[in-house]
Amino acid sequence: MAQLTYREAIARGIAQEMRRDESVVFLGEDVAAAGGVFKGTVGLLEEFGPQRVRDTPISEQAILGAAMGAAMTGLRPIAEIMFADFFAVCWDIVANEIAKSRYMTNGQMSFPLVIRSGNGGGLRFGAQHSQDVSNWAMMIPGLKVVAPSNALDVIGLMAASIRDDDPVIFLESKGLYASKTEVPDTDVVDTLGSAKVLRHGGDATIVSLGMMVPRALAAAEELAGHGIDCTVLDVRSLVPLDTQTILREVSATGRLFTVEENPRLCGWGAELSSIVTEEVFYDLDGPSVRITTPHIPLPAADALEDMALPSVERIVTTIEKSMNS
Amino acid sequence: MAQLTYREAIARGIAQEMRRDESVVFLGEDVAAAGGVFKGTVGLLEEFGPQRVRDTPISEQAILGAAMGAAMTGLRPIAEIMFADFFAVCWDIVANEIAKSRYMTNGQMSFPLVIRSGNGGGLRFGAQHSQDVSNWAMMIPGLKVVAPSNALDVIGLMAASIRDDDPVIFLESKGLYASKTEVPDTDVVDTLGSAKVLRHGGDATIVSLGMMVPRALAAAEELAGHGIDCTVLDVRSLVPLDTQTILREVSATGRLFTVEENPRLCGWGAELSSIVTEEVFYDLDGPSVRITTPHIPLPAADALEDMALPSVERIVTTIEKSMNS
Amino acid sequence: MTSTATDVSTKIALYRTQYELRLFEQRAYDLFLENLVKGTSHLGLGQEAIAAGVAAAMKQGDWTFATYRGHNHTLARGAGMTPVLAELLGRANGLMAGKGGSMHLTSVEHGMMGSYAIIGAHLPIACGAAWSAKYRGTDQVSVAFFGDGTTNIGAFHEALNFAVVWQLPVIFVCENNLWMEYTRTTEVTAVPNPAADRALAYGLESIIVDGNDADAVFEVASAAIARARAGQGPSMIEAKTYRHGGHSRADPGKYRPDEEVKEWLAKDPIVRYRARLIELGVPLEQIEAIEAEALAKVDTATEEAKAGATPGEDLLMKDVWADGGSAWRN
Amino acid sequence: MTSTATDVSTKIALYRTQYELRLFEQRAYDLFLENLVKGTSHLGLGQEAIAAGVAAAMKQGDWTFATYRGHNHTLARGAGMTPVLAELLGRANGLMAGKGGSMHLTSVEHGMMGSYAIIGAHLPIACGAAWSAKYRGTDQVSVAFFGDGTTNIGAFHEALNFAVVWQLPVIFVCENNLWMEYTRTTEVTAVPNPAADRALAYGLESIIVDGNDADAVFEVASAAIARARAGQGPSMIEAKTYRHGGHSRADPGKYRPDEEVKEWLAKDPIVRYRARLIELGVPLEQIEAIEAEALAKVDTATEEAKAGATPGEDLLMKDVWADGGSAWRN
Ligand SMILES: Cc1ncc(C[n+]2csc(CCOP(=O)(O)OP(=O)(O)O)c2C)c(N)n1
Ligand SMILES: Cc1ncc(C[n+]2csc(CCOP(=O)(O)OP(=O)(O)O)c2C)c(N)n1
Ligand SMILES: [Mg+2]
Ligand SMILES: [Mg+2]
């Protein structure tokens, strides 16, 4: 066991799978010689060489097109889109090509590929480098969507994503790159579509994802001090979605609170709230409440960004107010 | 008064505003000489000339970039993206540039522009020409999103969108282009953010949009015959969203059913369901239920496409089953 | 496969392919008029020489990437007429069981790696396949077909640069039929030869070929493919041609000057090629036999496609995922 | 404004601008080391001659579109040092009250129409402004700056073709500093001069200029702008330069060979320009006065920026919409 940062876990997870399987290749901007702008892929070039770890031009459509064409012909590429906001310049390859081609060809093709990307806010990068795009990906049929909240999950879910025969959008929370977790020295392989119960409580269920998970946990601790005992779930993968665990835990407490990083409209929390309402309505003791970034572009200034993203404080007061009304 | 098709209403609405305001210009692929691939802009070139109505190369980023640059310097451009699926090749200009730049510049710039596009399925065009992208647009802060369901609304909402000082994504349901509505011969100007109650009923509220509106209405007629009397709402604009009308009507009936064209995950119905659950939970008599396309790419064959899109029959059986359980 | 077009058996094969494509597309048009073709379709009438010439220069295992105007290319790589026609009719015996439609013809077993309906998208995808061949050390090549109007979209530029920088075995073939949908490409393009005049921007040779001459196409394609197999990287070929009909099913193509249409109909690749065969001494009976066989093939395909079942609910929810299903939740 | 760089008063102004930019960026770097600059920033140290030379060739009312590496361009168009620096510090007196940050500097009143942080996006946007000038019959021009690495993204290609086809008054200025973030551009680019070698693909003249010589930049920019104003359409200029530091705040730039860095530091545009002024007979005292004034200006800006208030909640929900608010519902 050793303490590993979330950023180190990226390279660890990729290396684990590259060692195992020659068909795994990796491409992106500044990922090889430089080890990535977030230093998430340091050492991969040195270990696996320039045929398997490749720098590209600033051509996101080419990067993802290359990944798609390689995947349909037998490789298992991992592509990096440096900041998740840049999905916007190559969204066609993601949403119209990679996601739909298996279905359109009646299953003639598979796309075993992973697109990993630094997602979300917290680093004062401003509106074009901070958007949480988890809902962009979730809404497209044919994409799996994974977002780990700690280094151990990074490794295990990365391995599961690489081994998966479908395209996976792997969203790394930029705000978590520096966070540390205890991880075993042996290989780690996790399962897509399994939410994790991080805390048990009888009063309400808080569901969170990525960078919001540590905040949800901290809020739960604080709420416990105020007499509100919460279950905390880490969704981990939006597609496939572990509705069984979520519905079970919400039914048990009778209340759902979602904590989302994305701006308000059409986030995963909305989907989840609607599933809960539709399927376990009669188990609910009160309204489901979503805690999100307001529906605004993310501002750059530290003070403003901190006000915009759901904070521990906002989670606590929102839940307290709702539970006491 | 005259019967006008939805497709004719497009040109009518645009022409009405171009006559009024010289700063309104229009660009897109095959929109001028050819009058648009859906024949939605026939006659505009002839009336307003080649400086105001312009054909472009197949360069969607250039089209929308041009619209954005023109809008920030005093024009009121209307740009066509031929099929809404093609937003994927220019999503950066929409989601990262047009939507965010007013906020990022602290209000120094405005973007009075309209992007109109043929949206959704029903014409057997297959997965890359049939996606409903209403949720793509709704989830981006800084975009207004309009989707008319009939020729009269096309004119009035087009006029309102052109006059609006913010960027509007104007989604025309391809499946409705041939539909006809009575429209007055005089100018029509409508209001963004106002839902319309199309039918009053005491048992449940059906909320729909675009091509789903006539289906929701037909379903309500059929349900009335089965003793279930529904209110039917046409949302018309997703942003701004007329939550007042929606919440009022849902509270009045105690039940919400949404009928969405988009695939299942993270559609506007999810957002609406979550708002209703959060804000009028105690007025609900039963679960809110969403009727959507399944979470699959849209198939091309007529038989398959008809199974995928919410049909009158599916709306009826879903509501009936839910109301009787 | 490095033989040039000079030998007669290749020529006869090229004629057969072109003639079959022609009859197939004409039949597709007839069936559209009968209201049996669902959705849209984009015919390759007039452009047969390019599909035939390039396909003849390719080997089994090579990959074709086409556009929505991909019937010719799919058939030229060996996919059956029945499944292709049945796909147009939205039948369960279609090439993709009706799930893709005319614009997305795909037959992986024939190396037909998809028809793509968003302008330009397949160009980088073809690079990816080429990369995978190079990485795995096979000698496979990718060929991507695209139209003149496609040269103005971003993905074109990214793919070309990428292919050159990575020295990929990919051949980009521009079928320049002068028109986009209803707009003349030169009206919205900064250079007269939309592909060839851009080649230098990627350090590539500028190659223009008569796209209505299957032999000429076969020759330039063979050379480009040989270079790619030899590790000498990508090529771009601009083939000048013309579509005989409108852009897609509903379009009569009236925006084109009569003179221009007449001029190009006079250059019909199939009429020309037939004359060439006769000139070369191929017996008329042999040619007529080929033509009769083609017609019989198209007739059979028509019967079989029409007899195809309507796809059922089982297909609807199938094959979103590699496990064969479409579940997004447990 | 059609004067060339030969007159001394223009030269002195060019020196002043360059020197101010230099001191400003150095100060920004110091404040970053003091942990006062929030988020990221991309300095233009070493590239001052381009910003200064082009801005001097522009008129009031013309429009600048820059990248995230836009401090130089914003200041060169006349925006105040205090608001720019305060923006870097995330203060309420920042150019955009802290809402945009270093990567999005915008000052519409100075014709600084935004700094764009997604590679290539602003190139078509600059076309749009140029279109609007042409449509309204003003003589305004758009100038868009971009890096060498940006020439490989799709938007570059679309913008160039579009500008030429519509004959727009827009000037594309490539600041070729040899590097993308940490990758050498020639390693991933098919041609040696990433912008100039592409000009022909759009029917444009290939223009290369010494980007470390403000006079040379001023001259080519003046000529291009004159052509644009005269209705002769767009130009593309590739200016060779070098960034003295790393790509962004955290980057020491160690991936660059020492030799290369040394070579380019020897071509420092400001050192060279100062020598030229002296050679021309400009009194040393005059130069030193300019330098002292620049320092005083930067010091004042530093004070004022540091004294800026923290932006409050009122700003957070403001100005998503033209009505000043952010409501998405009633
Ligand atoms: C990104 C995108 N924009 C627009 C279209 C609509 N469209 C389909 S075909 C076509 C014309 C293409 O012209 P060209 O590349 O010359 O090919 P051709 O149809 O002549 O074979 C257009 C504009 C599209 N499919 N995708
Ligand atoms: C679409 C997109 N891809 C990648 C990036 C990340 N990125 C920011 S700057 C940069 C390098 C740009 O190099 P160049 O164009 O030469 O400009 P320079 O920074 O040298 O001024 C990259 C890759 C981005 N901002 N946008
Ligand atoms: Mg064409
Ligand atoms: Mg550079």
Short mmCIF file of N, CA and C in Angstrom, two decimals, chain C residues 23-97:
data_model
loop_
_atom_site.label_atom_id
_atom_site.label_comp_id
_atom_site.label_asym_id
_atom_site.label_seq_id
_atom_site.Cartn_x
_atom_site.Cartn_y
_atom_site.Cartn_z
N LEU C 23 -26.60 0.10 -63.15
CA LEU C 23 -27.94 -0.50 -63.13
C LEU C 23 -28.54 -0.49 -61.72
N PHE C 24 -27.66 -0.73 -60.76
CA PHE C 24 -28.15 -0.73 -59.38
C PHE C 24 -28.72 0.64 -59.00
N GLU C 25 -27.99 1.67 -59.30
CA GLU C 25 -28.45 3.01 -58.92
C GLU C 25 -29.71 3.39 -59.67
N GLN C 26 -29.77 2.98 -60.94
CA GLN C 26 -31.00 3.27 -61.69
C GLN C 26 -32.19 2.56 -61.05
N ARG C 27 -31.95 1.33 -60.62
CA ARG C 27 -33.02 0.57 -59.97
C ARG C 27 -33.41 1.24 -58.63
N ALA C 28 -32.39 1.67 -57.91
CA ALA C 28 -32.68 2.35 -56.64
C ALA C 28 -33.57 3.57 -56.90
N TYR C 29 -33.28 4.25 -58.00
CA TYR C 29 -34.08 5.43 -58.34
C TYR C 29 -35.51 5.03 -58.67
N ASP C 30 -35.65 3.98 -59.45
CA ASP C 30 -36.99 3.50 -59.80
C ASP C 30 -37.78 3.12 -58.54
N LEU C 31 -37.10 2.47 -57.63
CA LEU C 31 -37.80 2.03 -56.41
C LEU C 31 -38.16 3.23 -55.53
N PHE C 32 -37.34 4.26 -55.61
CA PHE C 32 -37.70 5.49 -54.90
C PHE C 32 -38.98 6.07 -55.49
N LEU C 33 -39.05 6.06 -56.82
CA LEU C 33 -40.27 6.58 -57.47
C LEU C 33 -41.48 5.74 -57.10
N GLU C 34 -41.23 4.47 -56.85
CA GLU C 34 -42.33 3.60 -56.40
C GLU C 34 -42.62 3.78 -54.91
N ASN C 35 -41.89 4.69 -54.28
CA ASN C 35 -42.09 4.96 -52.85
C ASN C 35 -41.65 3.82 -51.95
N LEU C 36 -40.75 3.01 -52.46
CA LEU C 36 -40.28 1.87 -51.65
C LEU C 36 -38.98 2.18 -50.91
N VAL C 37 -38.21 3.14 -51.44
CA VAL C 37 -36.99 3.53 -50.75
C VAL C 37 -37.38 4.52 -49.65
N LYS C 38 -37.05 4.18 -48.43
CA LYS C 38 -37.42 5.04 -47.30
C LYS C 38 -36.31 6.03 -47.02
N GLY C 39 -36.67 7.13 -46.41
CA GLY C 39 -35.66 8.12 -46.05
C GLY C 39 -35.01 8.71 -47.28
N THR C 40 -33.77 9.15 -47.12
CA THR C 40 -33.10 9.80 -48.22
C THR C 40 -32.16 8.82 -48.91
N SER C 41 -31.67 9.18 -50.08
CA SER C 41 -30.58 8.41 -50.70
C SER C 41 -29.88 9.34 -51.68
N HIS C 42 -28.60 9.08 -51.85
CA HIS C 42 -27.76 9.93 -52.69
C HIS C 42 -27.09 9.03 -53.70
N LEU C 43 -27.50 9.18 -54.94
CA LEU C 43 -27.05 8.23 -55.95
C LEU C 43 -25.69 8.62 -56.52
N GLY C 44 -24.98 7.59 -56.97
CA GLY C 44 -23.66 7.80 -57.55
C GLY C 44 -23.66 7.69 -59.06
N LEU C 45 -24.80 7.91 -59.65
CA LEU C 45 -24.91 7.81 -61.12
C LEU C 45 -23.97 8.80 -61.78
N GLY C 46 -23.11 8.29 -62.66
CA GLY C 46 -22.15 9.14 -63.34
C GLY C 46 -20.76 9.08 -62.71
N GLN C 47 -20.68 8.63 -61.46
CA GLN C 47 -19.41 8.61 -60.74
C GLN C 47 -18.85 7.20 -60.59
N GLU C 48 -19.37 6.26 -61.39
CA GLU C 48 -19.01 4.85 -61.20
C GLU C 48 -17.54 4.54 -61.42
N ALA C 49 -16.91 5.28 -62.33
CA ALA C 49 -15.52 4.96 -62.69
C ALA C 49 -14.58 5.09 -61.49
N ILE C 50 -14.89 6.02 -60.61
CA ILE C 50 -14.01 6.23 -59.46
C ILE C 50 -14.12 5.06 -58.49
N ALA C 51 -15.35 4.71 -58.14
CA ALA C 51 -15.54 3.59 -57.22
C ALA C 51 -14.93 2.33 -57.79
N ALA C 52 -15.19 2.07 -59.08
CA ALA C 52 -14.70 0.84 -59.70
C ALA C 52 -13.18 0.85 -59.79
N GLY C 53 -12.62 1.94 -60.25
CA GLY C 53 -11.17 2.02 -60.46
C GLY C 53 -10.39 1.89 -59.16
N VAL C 54 -10.85 2.57 -58.12
CA VAL C 54 -10.12 2.50 -56.86
C VAL C 54 -10.29 1.11 -56.23
N ALA C 55 -11.50 0.60 -56.24
CA ALA C 55 -11.73 -0.71 -55.62
C ALA C 55 -10.85 -1.78 -56.29
N ALA C 56 -10.72 -1.68 -57.61
CA ALA C 56 -9.91 -2.66 -58.33
C ALA C 56 -8.44 -2.57 -57.93
N ALA C 57 -8.03 -1.42 -57.46
CA ALA C 57 -6.63 -1.24 -57.05
C ALA C 57 -6.40 -1.68 -55.61
N MET C 58 -7.48 -2.00 -54.91
CA MET C 58 -7.35 -2.37 -53.50
C MET C 58 -7.28 -3.90 -53.33
N LYS C 59 -6.77 -4.32 -52.20
CA LYS C 59 -6.70 -5.75 -51.87
C LYS C 59 -7.73 -6.07 -50.81
N GLN C 60 -8.07 -7.35 -50.71
CA GLN C 60 -8.88 -7.79 -49.59
C GLN C 60 -8.16 -7.39 -48.30
N GLY C 61 -8.89 -6.94 -47.33
CA GLY C 61 -8.26 -6.50 -46.09
C GLY C 61 -8.04 -5.01 -46.04
N ASP C 62 -8.00 -4.37 -47.21
CA ASP C 62 -7.93 -2.91 -47.23
C ASP C 62 -9.29 -2.34 -46.82
N TRP C 63 -9.26 -1.08 -46.45
CA TRP C 63 -10.47 -0.49 -45.88
C TRP C 63 -10.99 0.68 -46.71
N THR C 64 -12.27 0.66 -46.92
CA THR C 64 -12.93 1.78 -47.60
C THR C 64 -13.77 2.58 -46.61
N PHE C 65 -13.66 3.88 -46.69
CA PHE C 65 -14.52 4.78 -45.92
C PHE C 65 -15.23 5.69 -46.91
N ALA C 66 -16.54 5.67 -46.88
CA ALA C 66 -17.28 6.42 -47.88
C ALA C 66 -18.21 7.44 -47.23
N THR C 67 -18.86 8.21 -48.08
CA THR C 67 -19.86 9.16 -47.58
C THR C 67 -21.25 8.56 -47.74
N TYR C 68 -22.24 9.35 -47.37
CA TYR C 68 -23.65 9.06 -47.66
C TYR C 68 -23.87 8.71 -49.13
N ARG C 69 -22.97 9.18 -50.02
CA ARG C 69 -23.10 8.81 -51.43
C ARG C 69 -22.23 7.57 -51.66
N GLY C 70 -22.62 6.49 -50.98
CA GLY C 70 -21.70 5.36 -50.87
C GLY C 70 -22.15 4.05 -51.47
N HIS C 71 -23.27 4.06 -52.19
CA HIS C 71 -23.74 2.79 -52.78
C HIS C 71 -22.65 2.19 -53.67
N ASN C 72 -22.12 3.02 -54.57
CA ASN C 72 -21.11 2.55 -55.51
C ASN C 72 -19.94 1.88 -54.78
N HIS C 73 -19.47 2.54 -53.75
CA HIS C 73 -18.26 2.05 -53.09
C HIS C 73 -18.53 0.76 -52.34
N THR C 74 -19.72 0.66 -51.79
CA THR C 74 -20.07 -0.54 -51.04
C THR C 74 -20.14 -1.75 -51.98
N LEU C 75 -20.80 -1.55 -53.08
CA LEU C 75 -20.93 -2.64 -54.05
C LEU C 75 -19.57 -2.96 -54.68
N ALA C 76 -18.80 -1.94 -54.97
CA ALA C 76 -17.52 -2.16 -55.63
C ALA C 76 -16.56 -2.97 -54.76
N ARG C 77 -16.76 -2.89 -53.44
CA ARG C 77 -15.91 -3.70 -52.56
C ARG C 77 -16.45 -5.12 -52.39
N GLY C 78 -17.60 -5.39 -52.98
CA GLY C 78 -18.06 -6.78 -52.99
C GLY C 78 -19.29 -7.08 -52.16
N ALA C 79 -19.85 -6.08 -51.52
CA ALA C 79 -21.09 -6.33 -50.77
C ALA C 79 -22.19 -6.73 -51.76
N GLY C 80 -23.10 -7.56 -51.30
CA GLY C 80 -24.14 -8.06 -52.18
C GLY C 80 -25.18 -7.00 -52.52
N MET C 81 -25.73 -7.14 -53.70
CA MET C 81 -26.78 -6.18 -54.09
C MET C 81 -28.03 -6.30 -53.24
N THR C 82 -28.36 -7.53 -52.90
CA THR C 82 -29.60 -7.71 -52.14
C THR C 82 -29.56 -7.00 -50.79
N PRO C 83 -28.55 -7.26 -49.97
CA PRO C 83 -28.53 -6.54 -48.68
C PRO C 83 -28.46 -5.02 -48.84
N VAL C 84 -27.75 -4.55 -49.86
CA VAL C 84 -27.67 -3.09 -50.03
C VAL C 84 -29.05 -2.53 -50.41
N LEU C 85 -29.68 -3.18 -51.35
CA LEU C 85 -30.99 -2.69 -51.77
C LEU C 85 -32.01 -2.83 -50.64
N ALA C 86 -31.94 -3.94 -49.94
CA ALA C 86 -32.87 -4.15 -48.83
C ALA C 86 -32.67 -3.09 -47.74
N GLU C 87 -31.43 -2.64 -47.56
CA GLU C 87 -31.18 -1.58 -46.59
C GLU C 87 -31.88 -0.30 -47.00
N LEU C 88 -31.83 -0.01 -48.30
CA LEU C 88 -32.51 1.19 -48.80
C LEU C 88 -34.03 1.09 -48.56
N LEU C 89 -34.51 -0.15 -48.61
CA LEU C 89 -35.95 -0.34 -48.45
C LEU C 89 -36.35 -0.49 -46.97
N GLY C 90 -35.36 -0.43 -46.10
CA GLY C 90 -35.66 -0.52 -44.66
C GLY C 90 -36.11 -1.90 -44.24
N ARG C 91 -35.50 -2.91 -44.83
CA ARG C 91 -35.93 -4.28 -44.52
C ARG C 91 -34.95 -4.99 -43.58
N ALA C 92 -35.45 -6.03 -42.94
CA ALA C 92 -34.64 -6.77 -41.97
C ALA C 92 -33.48 -7.50 -42.65
N ASN C 93 -33.60 -7.80 -43.94
CA ASN C 93 -32.47 -8.42 -44.65
C ASN C 93 -31.53 -7.39 -45.24
N GLY C 94 -31.66 -6.16 -44.80
CA GLY C 94 -30.74 -5.10 -45.24
C GLY C 94 -29.35 -5.32 -44.66
N LEU C 95 -28.41 -4.63 -45.25
CA LEU C 95 -27.00 -4.79 -44.86
C LEU C 95 -26.81 -4.53 -43.36
N MET C 96 -27.58 -3.61 -42.83
CA MET C 96 -27.54 -3.37 -41.38
C MET C 96 -28.94 -3.54 -40.77
N ALA C 97 -29.70 -4.41 -41.41
CA ALA C 97 -31.05 -4.73 -40.92
C ALA C 97 -31.95 -3.51 -40.85
#
